CSV table of C-alpha atoms and ligand atoms in Angstrom, one decimal:
chain,number,residue,atom,x,y,z
X,1,MET,CA,22.6,7.8,9.7
X,2,ARG,CA,21.2,5.3,12.1
X,3,VAL,CA,17.9,4.3,10.4
X,4,LEU,CA,14.9,2.3,11.7
X,5,VAL,CA,12.2,0.9,9.4
X,6,VAL,CA,8.9,0.0,11.1
X,7,GLY,CA,7.0,-3.0,9.7
X,8,GLY,CA,7.6,-6.6,8.7
X,9,GLY,CA,6.1,-7.2,5.3
X,10,GLY,CA,7.2,-7.3,1.7
X,11,ARG,CA,7.0,-3.5,1.5
X,12,GLU,CA,9.3,-3.2,4.4
X,13,HIS,CA,11.7,-5.7,2.9
X,14,ALA,CA,11.9,-3.6,-0.3
X,15,LEU,CA,12.4,-0.5,1.8
X,16,CYS,CA,15.2,-2.1,3.8
X,17,TRP,CA,16.9,-3.5,0.7
X,18,THR,CA,16.8,-0.1,-0.9
X,19,ILE,CA,17.8,1.9,2.1
X,20,ALA,CA,20.6,-0.6,3.0
X,21,ALA,CA,22.3,0.4,-0.4
X,22,SER,CA,22.5,4.1,0.6
X,23,PRO,CA,26.0,5.3,1.3
X,24,LEU,CA,24.3,7.5,4.0
X,25,VAL,CA,23.5,4.5,6.2
X,26,GLU,CA,25.7,3.6,9.1
X,27,ALA,CA,23.2,1.2,10.8
X,28,LEU,CA,19.8,-0.2,9.7
X,29,PHE,CA,17.2,-1.8,12.0
X,30,CYS,CA,13.8,-3.1,11.3
X,31,ALA,CA,11.0,-3.7,13.8
X,32,PRO,CA,9.9,-6.4,13.7
X,33,GLY,CA,11.2,-7.4,10.2
X,34,ASN,CA,11.2,-11.0,8.9
X,35,ALA,CA,13.6,-13.7,7.8
X,36,GLY,CA,14.3,-12.1,4.5
X,37,ILE,CA,14.8,-8.6,5.9
X,38,SER,CA,17.5,-9.9,8.3
X,39,ALA,CA,19.8,-10.0,5.2
X,40,ASP,CA,19.6,-6.2,4.9
X,41,ALA,CA,18.8,-5.0,8.4
X,42,VAL,CA,19.1,-6.0,12.1
X,43,CYS,CA,15.6,-7.2,13.0
X,44,VAL,CA,14.3,-6.3,16.5
X,45,PRO,CA,11.2,-8.1,17.8
X,46,ILE,CA,9.0,-5.1,18.4
X,47,PRO,CA,5.6,-5.2,16.8
X,48,ALA,CA,4.8,-2.2,14.5
X,49,GLU,CA,1.8,-1.3,16.7
X,50,ASP,CA,3.9,-1.1,19.9
X,51,LEU,CA,4.4,2.6,19.9
X,52,ASP,CA,6.0,2.7,23.3
X,53,GLY,CA,8.4,-0.1,22.4
X,54,ILE,CA,9.5,1.6,19.1
X,55,LEU,CA,10.0,4.9,20.9
X,56,ARG,CA,12.1,3.3,23.6
X,57,PHE,CA,14.2,1.5,21.0
X,58,ALA,CA,14.7,4.6,18.9
X,59,ARG,CA,15.9,6.5,21.9
X,60,GLU,CA,18.2,3.7,23.2
X,61,GLU,CA,19.8,3.2,19.8
X,62,SER,CA,20.1,6.9,19.0
X,63,ILE,CA,18.1,6.4,15.8
X,64,ASP,CA,18.4,9.5,13.5
X,65,PHE,CA,15.5,8.6,11.2
X,66,VAL,CA,12.5,6.3,11.3
X,67,VAL,CA,10.6,5.1,8.2
X,68,VAL,CA,7.1,3.9,9.0
X,69,GLY,CA,5.8,1.3,6.6
X,70,PRO,CA,2.2,0.3,7.6
X,71,GLU,CA,-0.8,2.4,8.2
X,72,ALA,CA,-1.8,1.3,11.7
X,73,PRO,CA,1.1,2.9,13.6
X,74,LEU,CA,0.7,6.1,11.5
X,75,VAL,CA,-3.0,6.3,12.3
X,76,ALA,CA,-2.2,5.6,16.0
X,77,GLY,CA,0.2,8.6,16.0
X,78,LEU,CA,3.7,7.0,15.9
X,79,VAL,CA,5.1,9.9,13.9
X,80,ASP,CA,3.7,12.5,16.4
X,81,ARG,CA,5.3,10.6,19.3
X,82,LEU,CA,8.7,10.4,17.5
X,83,GLU,CA,8.6,14.1,16.6
X,84,GLU,CA,7.8,15.0,20.2
X,85,ALA,CA,10.8,13.1,21.2
X,86,GLY,CA,13.0,14.9,18.7
X,87,ILE,CA,13.4,11.9,16.4
X,88,LYS,CA,12.9,12.6,12.7
X,89,ALA,CA,10.4,10.3,10.9
X,90,PHE,CA,9.0,9.6,7.4
X,91,GLY,CA,5.2,9.4,7.5
X,92,PRO,CA,2.2,11.5,8.3
X,93,THR,CA,1.0,12.6,11.7
X,94,ALA,CA,-2.2,11.0,13.1
X,95,ALA,CA,-4.2,14.1,11.9
X,96,ALA,CA,-2.9,13.7,8.3
X,97,ALA,CA,-3.2,9.9,8.4
X,98,ARG,CA,-7.0,10.4,8.6
X,99,LEU,CA,-6.8,10.4,4.8
X,100,GLU,CA,-6.6,6.6,5.2
X,101,GLY,CA,-7.9,6.2,8.7
X,102,SER,CA,-11.4,7.7,7.9
X,103,LYS,CA,-13.0,7.3,4.6
X,104,ALA,CA,-15.8,9.7,5.7
X,105,PHE,CA,-13.1,12.3,6.5
X,106,THR,CA,-11.6,11.9,3.0
X,107,LYS,CA,-14.9,12.0,1.2
X,108,ASP,CA,-15.9,15.3,3.0
X,109,LEU,CA,-12.5,16.8,2.2
X,110,CYS,CA,-13.0,15.9,-1.5
X,111,ALA,CA,-16.5,17.4,-1.4
X,112,ARG,CA,-15.2,20.7,0.2
X,113,HIS,CA,-12.4,21.1,-2.3
X,114,GLY,CA,-14.0,19.8,-5.5
X,115,ILE,CA,-11.8,16.7,-5.8
X,116,PRO,CA,-13.4,14.2,-8.2
X,117,THR,CA,-14.6,11.0,-6.4
X,118,ALA,CA,-17.8,8.9,-6.3
X,119,ALA,CA,-21.0,10.5,-4.9
X,120,TYR,CA,-21.6,9.3,-1.4
X,121,GLY,CA,-23.5,9.5,1.9
X,122,ARG,CA,-22.1,8.9,5.4
X,123,PHE,CA,-24.1,7.1,8.1
X,124,THR,CA,-24.0,6.0,11.7
X,125,GLU,CA,-27.7,5.0,11.9
X,126,LEU,CA,-28.9,1.8,10.1
X,127,GLY,CA,-32.3,3.2,9.3
X,128,ALA,CA,-30.9,6.2,7.5
X,129,ALA,CA,-28.4,4.0,5.7
X,130,GLU,CA,-31.2,1.6,4.5
X,131,ALA,CA,-33.3,4.5,3.3
X,132,PHE,CA,-30.4,5.9,1.3
X,133,ILE,CA,-29.7,2.5,-0.3
X,134,GLU,CA,-33.3,2.2,-1.5
X,135,GLY,CA,-33.5,3.5,-5.0
X,136,ARG,CA,-29.7,3.9,-5.5
X,137,PRO,CA,-28.4,2.6,-8.9
X,138,LEU,CA,-26.7,-0.8,-8.7
X,139,PRO,CA,-24.1,-1.9,-7.9
X,140,VAL,CA,-23.8,0.3,-4.8
X,141,VAL,CA,-20.6,0.3,-2.7
X,142,VAL,CA,-20.7,0.1,1.1
X,143,LYS,CA,-17.5,0.8,3.1
X,144,ALA,CA,-16.5,0.8,6.8
X,145,ASP,CA,-15.2,4.2,7.7
X,146,GLY,CA,-12.0,3.0,9.5
X,147,LEU,CA,-9.1,0.6,9.0
X,148,ALA,CA,-10.4,-2.9,8.2
X,149,ALA,CA,-7.3,-4.5,6.6
X,150,GLY,CA,-8.7,-4.3,3.1
X,151,LYS,CA,-11.9,-6.2,4.0
X,152,GLY,CA,-14.2,-3.3,4.7
X,153,VAL,CA,-15.6,-2.8,1.2
X,154,THR,CA,-18.7,-4.5,-0.3
X,155,ILE,CA,-19.7,-4.0,-3.9
X,156,ALA,CA,-23.3,-4.9,-3.6
X,157,GLU,CA,-25.1,-6.1,-6.8
X,158,THR,CA,-28.6,-5.9,-5.1
X,159,HIS,CA,-30.2,-3.6,-2.6
X,160,ASP,CA,-30.6,-6.5,-0.2
X,161,GLU,CA,-26.9,-7.2,-0.3
X,162,ALA,CA,-26.1,-3.5,0.4
X,163,ARG,CA,-28.5,-3.4,3.3
X,164,ALA,CA,-27.0,-6.6,4.7
X,165,ALA,CA,-23.5,-5.1,4.5
X,166,ALA,CA,-24.7,-1.9,6.2
X,167,ARG,CA,-26.3,-4.0,8.9
X,168,GLU,CA,-23.2,-6.1,9.5
X,169,MET,CA,-21.2,-3.0,10.0
X,170,LEU,CA,-23.5,-0.7,11.9
X,171,ALA,CA,-25.6,-3.2,13.9
X,172,GLU,CA,-23.5,-6.4,14.2
X,173,GLU,CA,-20.1,-4.6,14.6
X,174,ARG,CA,-18.4,-6.8,12.2
X,175,PHE,CA,-15.5,-4.4,12.0
X,176,GLY,CA,-15.7,-3.1,15.5
X,177,ASP,CA,-15.0,0.6,15.8
X,178,ALA,CA,-13.9,0.8,12.2
X,179,GLY,CA,-17.5,0.1,11.1
X,180,ARG,CA,-19.4,2.4,13.6
X,181,GLU,CA,-19.7,4.8,10.7
X,182,ILE,CA,-20.1,3.8,7.0
X,183,VAL,CA,-19.8,5.4,3.6
X,184,ILE,CA,-22.2,4.4,0.9
X,185,GLU,CA,-21.1,5.4,-2.5
X,186,GLU,CA,-21.7,5.3,-6.2
X,187,PHE,CA,-20.0,2.5,-8.2
X,188,LEU,CA,-17.3,3.8,-10.5
X,189,ALA,CA,-16.6,2.0,-13.8
X,190,GLY,CA,-13.2,2.1,-15.5
X,191,GLU,CA,-9.7,0.7,-15.0
X,192,GLU,CA,-8.0,1.0,-11.5
X,193,ALA,CA,-4.5,2.4,-11.0
X,194,SER,CA,-2.4,3.3,-8.1
X,195,PHE,CA,-0.5,6.6,-8.1
X,196,PHE,CA,2.2,7.5,-5.5
X,197,ALA,CA,3.7,10.8,-4.6
X,198,LEU,CA,6.1,11.9,-2.0
X,199,VAL,CA,4.6,14.9,-0.2
X,200,ASP,CA,6.5,17.2,2.3
X,201,GLY,CA,3.5,19.2,3.5
X,202,GLU,CA,3.4,21.5,0.5
X,203,THR,CA,5.2,20.0,-2.5
X,204,ALA,CA,4.2,16.7,-4.1
X,205,LEU,CA,6.8,14.8,-6.1
X,206,PRO,CA,5.1,12.0,-8.2
X,207,LEU,CA,6.8,8.6,-8.2
X,208,ALA,CA,6.5,6.0,-11.0
X,209,THR,CA,3.0,4.5,-11.6
X,210,ALA,CA,2.0,1.0,-10.6
X,211,GLN,CA,-0.9,-1.3,-10.6
X,212,ASP,CA,-1.8,-4.2,-8.3
X,213,HIS,CA,-4.1,-7.2,-8.6
X,214,LYS,CA,-6.4,-7.4,-5.5
X,215,ARG,CA,-8.4,-10.5,-6.3
X,216,VAL,CA,-7.0,-13.9,-5.3
X,217,GLY,CA,-7.8,-15.7,-8.5
X,218,ASP,CA,-6.7,-15.6,-12.1
X,219,GLY,CA,-8.8,-13.2,-14.3
X,220,ASP,CA,-9.5,-11.0,-11.2
X,221,THR,CA,-11.9,-13.6,-9.6
X,222,GLY,CA,-12.5,-14.6,-6.0
X,223,PRO,CA,-12.2,-12.6,-2.8
X,224,ASN,CA,-10.1,-9.5,-2.3
X,225,THR,CA,-6.7,-9.8,-0.8
X,226,GLY,CA,-4.0,-7.3,0.2
X,227,GLY,CA,-2.6,-7.7,-3.3
X,228,MET,CA,-1.4,-10.8,-5.3
X,229,GLY,CA,1.0,-9.0,-7.5
X,230,ALA,CA,1.9,-5.6,-9.1
X,231,TYR,CA,3.7,-4.1,-12.0
X,232,SER,CA,5.2,-0.7,-12.8
X,233,PRO,CA,4.7,1.4,-14.9
X,234,ALA,CA,0.9,1.2,-15.3
X,235,PRO,CA,0.1,1.8,-19.0
X,236,VAL,CA,-3.4,3.2,-18.2
X,237,VAL,CA,-1.6,6.2,-16.5
X,238,THR,CA,-0.3,8.0,-19.5
X,239,GLU,CA,1.7,11.2,-19.0
X,240,GLU,CA,-1.5,13.2,-19.7
X,241,VAL,CA,-3.5,11.2,-17.2
X,242,ALA,CA,-0.7,11.5,-14.6
X,243,GLU,CA,-0.8,15.3,-15.0
X,244,ARG,CA,-4.5,15.3,-14.5
X,245,ILE,CA,-4.1,13.2,-11.4
X,246,MET,CA,-1.6,15.7,-10.0
X,247,ALA,CA,-3.6,18.8,-11.0
X,248,ARG,CA,-7.1,17.6,-10.0
X,249,ILE,CA,-6.5,15.2,-7.1
X,250,VAL,CA,-3.0,15.2,-5.5
X,251,ARG,CA,-2.1,18.9,-5.4
X,252,PRO,CA,-5.6,20.0,-4.3
X,253,THR,CA,-5.5,17.4,-1.5
X,254,VAL,CA,-2.1,18.6,-0.4
X,255,ALA,CA,-3.2,22.2,-0.4
X,256,ALA,CA,-6.5,21.3,1.4
X,257,MET,CA,-4.6,19.4,4.2
X,258,LYS,CA,-2.3,22.3,4.7
X,259,ALA,CA,-5.1,24.9,4.7
X,260,GLU,CA,-7.1,22.8,7.2
X,261,GLY,CA,-4.1,22.6,9.6
X,262,ALA,CA,-3.0,19.0,9.1
X,263,PRO,CA,-0.3,19.2,6.4
X,264,PHE,CA,0.5,15.8,4.9
X,265,LYS,CA,4.0,14.5,4.9
X,266,GLY,CA,5.0,11.1,3.7
X,267,VAL,CA,3.9,9.0,0.7
X,268,LEU,CA,0.4,9.7,-0.5
X,269,TYR,CA,-1.1,6.7,-2.4
X,270,ALA,CA,-4.1,7.5,-4.4
X,271,GLY,CA,-6.3,4.5,-5.5
X,272,LEU,CA,-8.0,5.7,-8.7
X,273,MET,CA,-10.6,4.7,-11.2
X,274,ILE,CA,-9.7,5.9,-14.7
X,275,GLU,CA,-12.5,6.1,-17.3
X,276,GLU,CA,-11.7,7.5,-20.7
X,277,GLY,CA,-8.6,9.2,-19.4
X,278,GLU,CA,-10.6,10.9,-16.5
X,279,PRO,CA,-9.3,10.0,-13.0
X,280,ARG,CA,-11.5,9.8,-10.0
X,281,LEU,CA,-10.4,9.0,-6.4
X,282,LEU,CA,-11.5,5.7,-4.9
X,283,GLU,CA,-9.5,6.1,-1.7
X,284,TYR,CA,-6.3,7.4,-0.2
X,285,ASN,CA,-3.7,5.4,1.6
X,286,VAL,CA,-0.9,7.2,3.6
X,287,ARG,CA,1.9,4.7,3.0
X,288,PHE,CA,3.4,2.7,0.1
X,289,GLY,CA,1.3,0.0,-1.4
X,290,ASP,CA,2.2,-3.6,-0.8
X,291,PRO,CA,3.2,-5.1,-3.3
X,292,GLU,CA,3.4,-2.0,-5.5
X,293,CYS,CA,6.3,-0.7,-3.4
X,294,GLN,CA,8.4,-3.8,-4.4
X,295,ALA,CA,7.9,-3.2,-8.1
X,296,LEU,CA,8.4,0.6,-7.7
X,297,LEU,CA,11.6,0.5,-5.7
X,298,VAL,CA,13.5,-1.9,-8.1
X,299,ARG,CA,13.0,0.8,-10.8
X,300,LEU,CA,14.4,3.6,-8.7
X,301,ALA,CA,17.9,4.8,-9.8
X,302,SER,CA,18.3,7.5,-7.2
X,303,ASP,CA,19.1,7.1,-3.6
X,304,LEU,CA,15.8,6.7,-1.8
X,305,LEU,CA,17.0,7.8,1.7
X,306,PRO,CA,17.8,11.4,1.0
X,307,ALA,CA,14.3,11.7,-0.7
X,308,LEU,CA,12.6,10.4,2.4
X,309,VAL,CA,14.6,12.8,4.6
X,310,ALA,CA,13.8,15.7,2.3
X,311,THR,CA,10.1,14.7,2.6
X,312,ALA,CA,10.3,14.9,6.4
X,313,ASP,CA,12.3,18.1,6.3
X,314,GLY,CA,9.9,19.9,3.9
X,315,VAL,CA,12.5,20.5,1.2
X,316,LEU,CA,11.2,18.3,-1.6
X,317,ASP,CA,10.9,21.4,-4.0
X,318,MET,CA,14.7,21.1,-4.4
X,319,PHE,CA,14.5,17.4,-5.2
X,320,ASP,CA,14.2,15.1,-8.2
X,321,LEU,CA,14.3,11.3,-8.6
X,322,ARG,CA,15.6,9.3,-11.5
X,323,TRP,CA,14.0,6.0,-12.6
X,324,HIS,CA,15.3,3.2,-14.7
X,325,ASP,CA,13.4,2.9,-18.0
X,326,ASP,CA,13.0,-0.8,-17.3
X,327,ALA,CA,9.6,-2.1,-16.1
X,328,ALA,CA,9.2,-4.3,-13.0
X,329,LEU,CA,6.7,-6.9,-12.0
X,330,THR,CA,6.1,-8.7,-8.6
X,331,VAL,CA,4.4,-12.0,-8.2
X,332,VAL,CA,3.1,-12.7,-4.7
X,333,MET,CA,3.3,-16.2,-3.4
X,334,ALA,CA,0.8,-16.9,-0.6
X,335,THR,CA,0.0,-19.9,1.6
X,336,LYS,CA,-2.8,-22.1,0.2
X,337,GLY,CA,-6.1,-21.0,1.8
X,338,TYR,CA,-5.2,-17.2,1.9
X,339,PRO,CA,-7.2,-14.9,2.2
X,340,GLY,CA,-9.1,-17.4,4.3
X,341,ASP,CA,-7.6,-19.7,6.9
X,342,TYR,CA,-4.2,-21.2,6.2
X,343,ALA,CA,-1.6,-23.3,8.0
X,344,ARG,CA,1.7,-21.8,9.2
X,345,GLY,CA,5.1,-23.3,9.3
X,346,SER,CA,5.5,-25.0,5.9
X,347,ALA,CA,9.1,-25.2,4.6
X,348,ILE,CA,10.2,-23.2,1.5
X,349,ARG,CA,13.2,-24.4,-0.4
X,350,GLY,CA,15.2,-23.2,-3.3
X,351,LEU,CA,15.5,-19.5,-2.4
X,352,ASP,CA,19.3,-19.5,-2.0
X,353,ALA,CA,19.9,-20.6,-5.6
X,354,LEU,CA,17.5,-17.9,-6.8
X,355,SER,CA,19.2,-15.1,-4.9
X,356,ALA,CA,22.5,-16.3,-6.3
X,357,SER,CA,21.2,-16.2,-9.9
X,358,GLY,CA,20.7,-12.4,-9.5
X,359,ASP,CA,17.8,-11.9,-12.0
X,360,VAL,CA,15.1,-11.5,-9.4
X,361,ASN,CA,14.6,-10.0,-6.0
X,362,VAL,CA,12.8,-12.3,-3.5
X,363,PHE,CA,11.1,-9.9,-1.0
X,364,HIS,CA,9.9,-11.7,2.0
X,365,ALA,CA,6.5,-10.8,3.5
X,366,GLY,CA,5.7,-13.5,6.1
X,367,THR,CA,8.7,-15.8,6.8
X,368,THR,CA,10.7,-17.1,9.8
X,369,GLU,CA,13.9,-19.0,9.8
X,370,GLU,CA,14.5,-22.0,12.0
X,371,ASP,CA,17.8,-24.0,11.8
X,372,GLY,CA,18.5,-22.6,8.3
X,373,THR,CA,15.1,-23.5,6.9
X,374,ILE,CA,12.8,-20.6,5.7
X,375,ARG,CA,9.2,-21.3,6.8
X,376,ALA,CA,5.9,-19.6,5.8
X,377,ALA,CA,4.5,-17.5,8.7
X,378,GLY,CA,1.7,-15.6,7.1
X,379,GLY,CA,-0.8,-15.4,4.2
X,380,ARG,CA,1.2,-13.4,1.7
X,381,VAL,CA,4.7,-14.9,2.1
X,382,LEU,CA,7.0,-13.9,-0.8
X,383,GLY,CA,7.1,-11.3,-3.6
X,384,ILE,CA,9.2,-12.4,-6.5
X,385,THR,CA,10.2,-9.2,-8.3
X,386,ALA,CA,11.9,-8.9,-11.7
X,387,ARG,CA,13.1,-5.8,-13.6
X,388,ALA,CA,13.4,-6.0,-17.4
X,389,PRO,CA,13.0,-3.8,-20.5
X,390,THR,CA,9.3,-4.7,-20.8
X,391,ILE,CA,6.5,-5.9,-18.5
X,392,ALA,CA,6.3,-9.1,-20.6
X,393,THR,CA,10.0,-9.9,-20.1
X,394,ALA,CA,9.7,-9.1,-16.4
X,395,GLN,CA,6.7,-11.4,-16.2
X,396,ARG,CA,8.6,-14.2,-17.8
X,397,LEU,CA,11.6,-13.8,-15.5
X,398,ALA,CA,9.4,-13.6,-12.4
X,399,TYR,CA,7.4,-16.8,-13.2
X,400,ARG,CA,10.6,-18.6,-14.2
X,401,ALA,CA,11.9,-17.9,-10.6
X,402,VAL,CA,8.5,-18.8,-9.1
X,403,ASP,CA,8.8,-22.2,-10.8
X,404,ARG,CA,12.1,-22.8,-9.2
X,405,ILE,CA,10.8,-22.4,-5.7
X,406,ASP,CA,10.0,-25.6,-3.9
X,407,TRP,CA,7.0,-24.9,-1.7
X,408,PRO,CA,4.1,-27.3,-2.2
X,409,GLU,CA,1.9,-25.4,0.3
X,410,GLY,CA,2.2,-22.2,-1.6
X,411,PHE,CA,0.3,-20.7,-4.6
X,412,CYS,CA,0.3,-17.7,-6.8
X,413,ARG,CA,-1.7,-16.1,-9.6
X,414,ARG,CA,-0.4,-17.0,-13.0
X,415,ASP,CA,-1.6,-13.8,-14.8
X,416,ILE,CA,0.1,-10.9,-13.0
X,417,GLY,CA,0.6,-8.1,-15.5
X,418,ALA,CA,-1.7,-9.6,-18.2
X,419,ARG,CA,-3.7,-6.5,-18.7
X,420,ALA,CA,-0.6,-4.5,-19.3
X,421,ILE,CA,0.7,-7.0,-21.8
X,422,ASP,CA,-2.3,-7.6,-24.1
S,501,AMP,P1,-10.8,0.5,-1.3
S,501,AMP,O1,-10.4,-0.2,0.0
S,501,AMP,O2,-11.7,1.7,-1.1
S,501,AMP,O3,-9.7,0.7,-2.2
S,501,AMP,O4,-11.8,-0.6,-2.0
S,501,AMP,C1,-11.3,-1.8,-2.4
S,501,AMP,C2,-11.6,-2.1,-3.8
S,501,AMP,O5,-13.0,-2.0,-4.0
S,501,AMP,C3,-11.0,-1.1,-4.7
S,501,AMP,O6,-9.7,-1.4,-5.1
S,501,AMP,C4,-11.9,-1.2,-5.9
S,501,AMP,O7,-11.6,-2.3,-6.7
S,501,AMP,C5,-13.2,-1.4,-5.3
S,501,AMP,N1,-14.0,-0.2,-5.1
S,501,AMP,C6,-14.0,0.6,-4.0
S,501,AMP,N2,-14.8,1.7,-4.2
S,501,AMP,C7,-15.3,1.6,-5.4
S,501,AMP,C8,-16.2,2.4,-6.2
S,501,AMP,N3,-16.8,3.5,-5.7
S,501,AMP,N4,-16.5,1.9,-7.5
S,501,AMP,C9,-16.0,0.8,-7.9
S,501,AMP,N5,-15.1,0.0,-7.3
S,501,AMP,C10,-14.8,0.4,-6.0
S,502,LIG,N1,-1.8,-3.3,-2.6
S,502,LIG,C1,-2.8,-2.6,-1.9
S,502,LIG,C2,-2.4,-1.9,-0.7
S,502,LIG,O1,-1.3,-1.8,-0.3
S,502,LIG,O2,-3.3,-1.4,0.0
């Protein structure tokens, strides 16, 4: 097969590394990819959001199968465009990607189908939003409806703070179109977990569990980020909890999307809050988590590519995946200043020796290569991923590798996995 992966982050590096190992692959391309991905795939400089460019490339290169990594092209309809052109693709249509593209859509779907989630209201008028906020128990959660790159959620400790968040979104257009509608919801207590399932429109095949760390600082402090690290499995998701998640949340969602004429195909990522073993949905994403994907894929023993193709073909019911018993852990290294402003272009040294040592995978997220030097080109830059019999050992291996990387302008959290180890 001639395969194209769309995206250029750590998730796409893990996807390319995994897919490149499949005996089914004749050629592997990545658009746009990054300096690390170029070891596994031919990188082509087409941005993931350039739907026309990707379609043209897929036609010209006779691509058999496209795997879409990030949410933006999914929500914009890349899979619809590829399918119209007769090119098979992994990922949901635009109609099904509303599960991530509109929080209000997802909340209403949950309400119609009895899927457990936080109580909520949806608003386009500031006055009505302010009236709803008044008297709500604190904290209260205010969310932009659309895609806001992980920045559209405010957990307000006071009613004033909640009103200010609503005002910024509805009146000051802080998130543009994404904030023209907002969801105001109940705060859920508990422990967060991510749950992933391949879904072919009808059948859901659960993947291994994972957990990420969203805050920038040790001890889960500081602003939210895309994710500073992850580990798999997530101990909070016991087999019993996983079965509840499938029975009460994932399968009802898959059935509801099919019944409502927008069958979901791709990877469904449920962000959950788990309290005393009872899961409730925080949000859906319609793609692999980043960096959860990196920790998940190093644990996969089966060939990923036929599973992705079976998902697109709607034949997952005949499919099974095998996983290594080992745990895995990813430490993200980011440029100092992230998630705020940061400088680009600093040199990263010591990576060659690490790849040669073979105990970790260094997945690149935002890197370029100039004259043989790897340079930081983004906020999140590397995902150092180790697989080992326990999370504690994987953590030790990952940090030993981090300490061998010579990159004074970079930083990482030092406590990835701590909750799973205590
Ligand atoms: P989201 O983009 O919806 O995943 O929200 C980002 C983060 O905000 C989540 O990972 C949670 O940590 C937190 N969060 C979102 N909604 C709630 C809620 N209803 N209750 C508690 N925490 C929440
Ligand atoms: N790690 C969180 C996300 O991918 O959305």
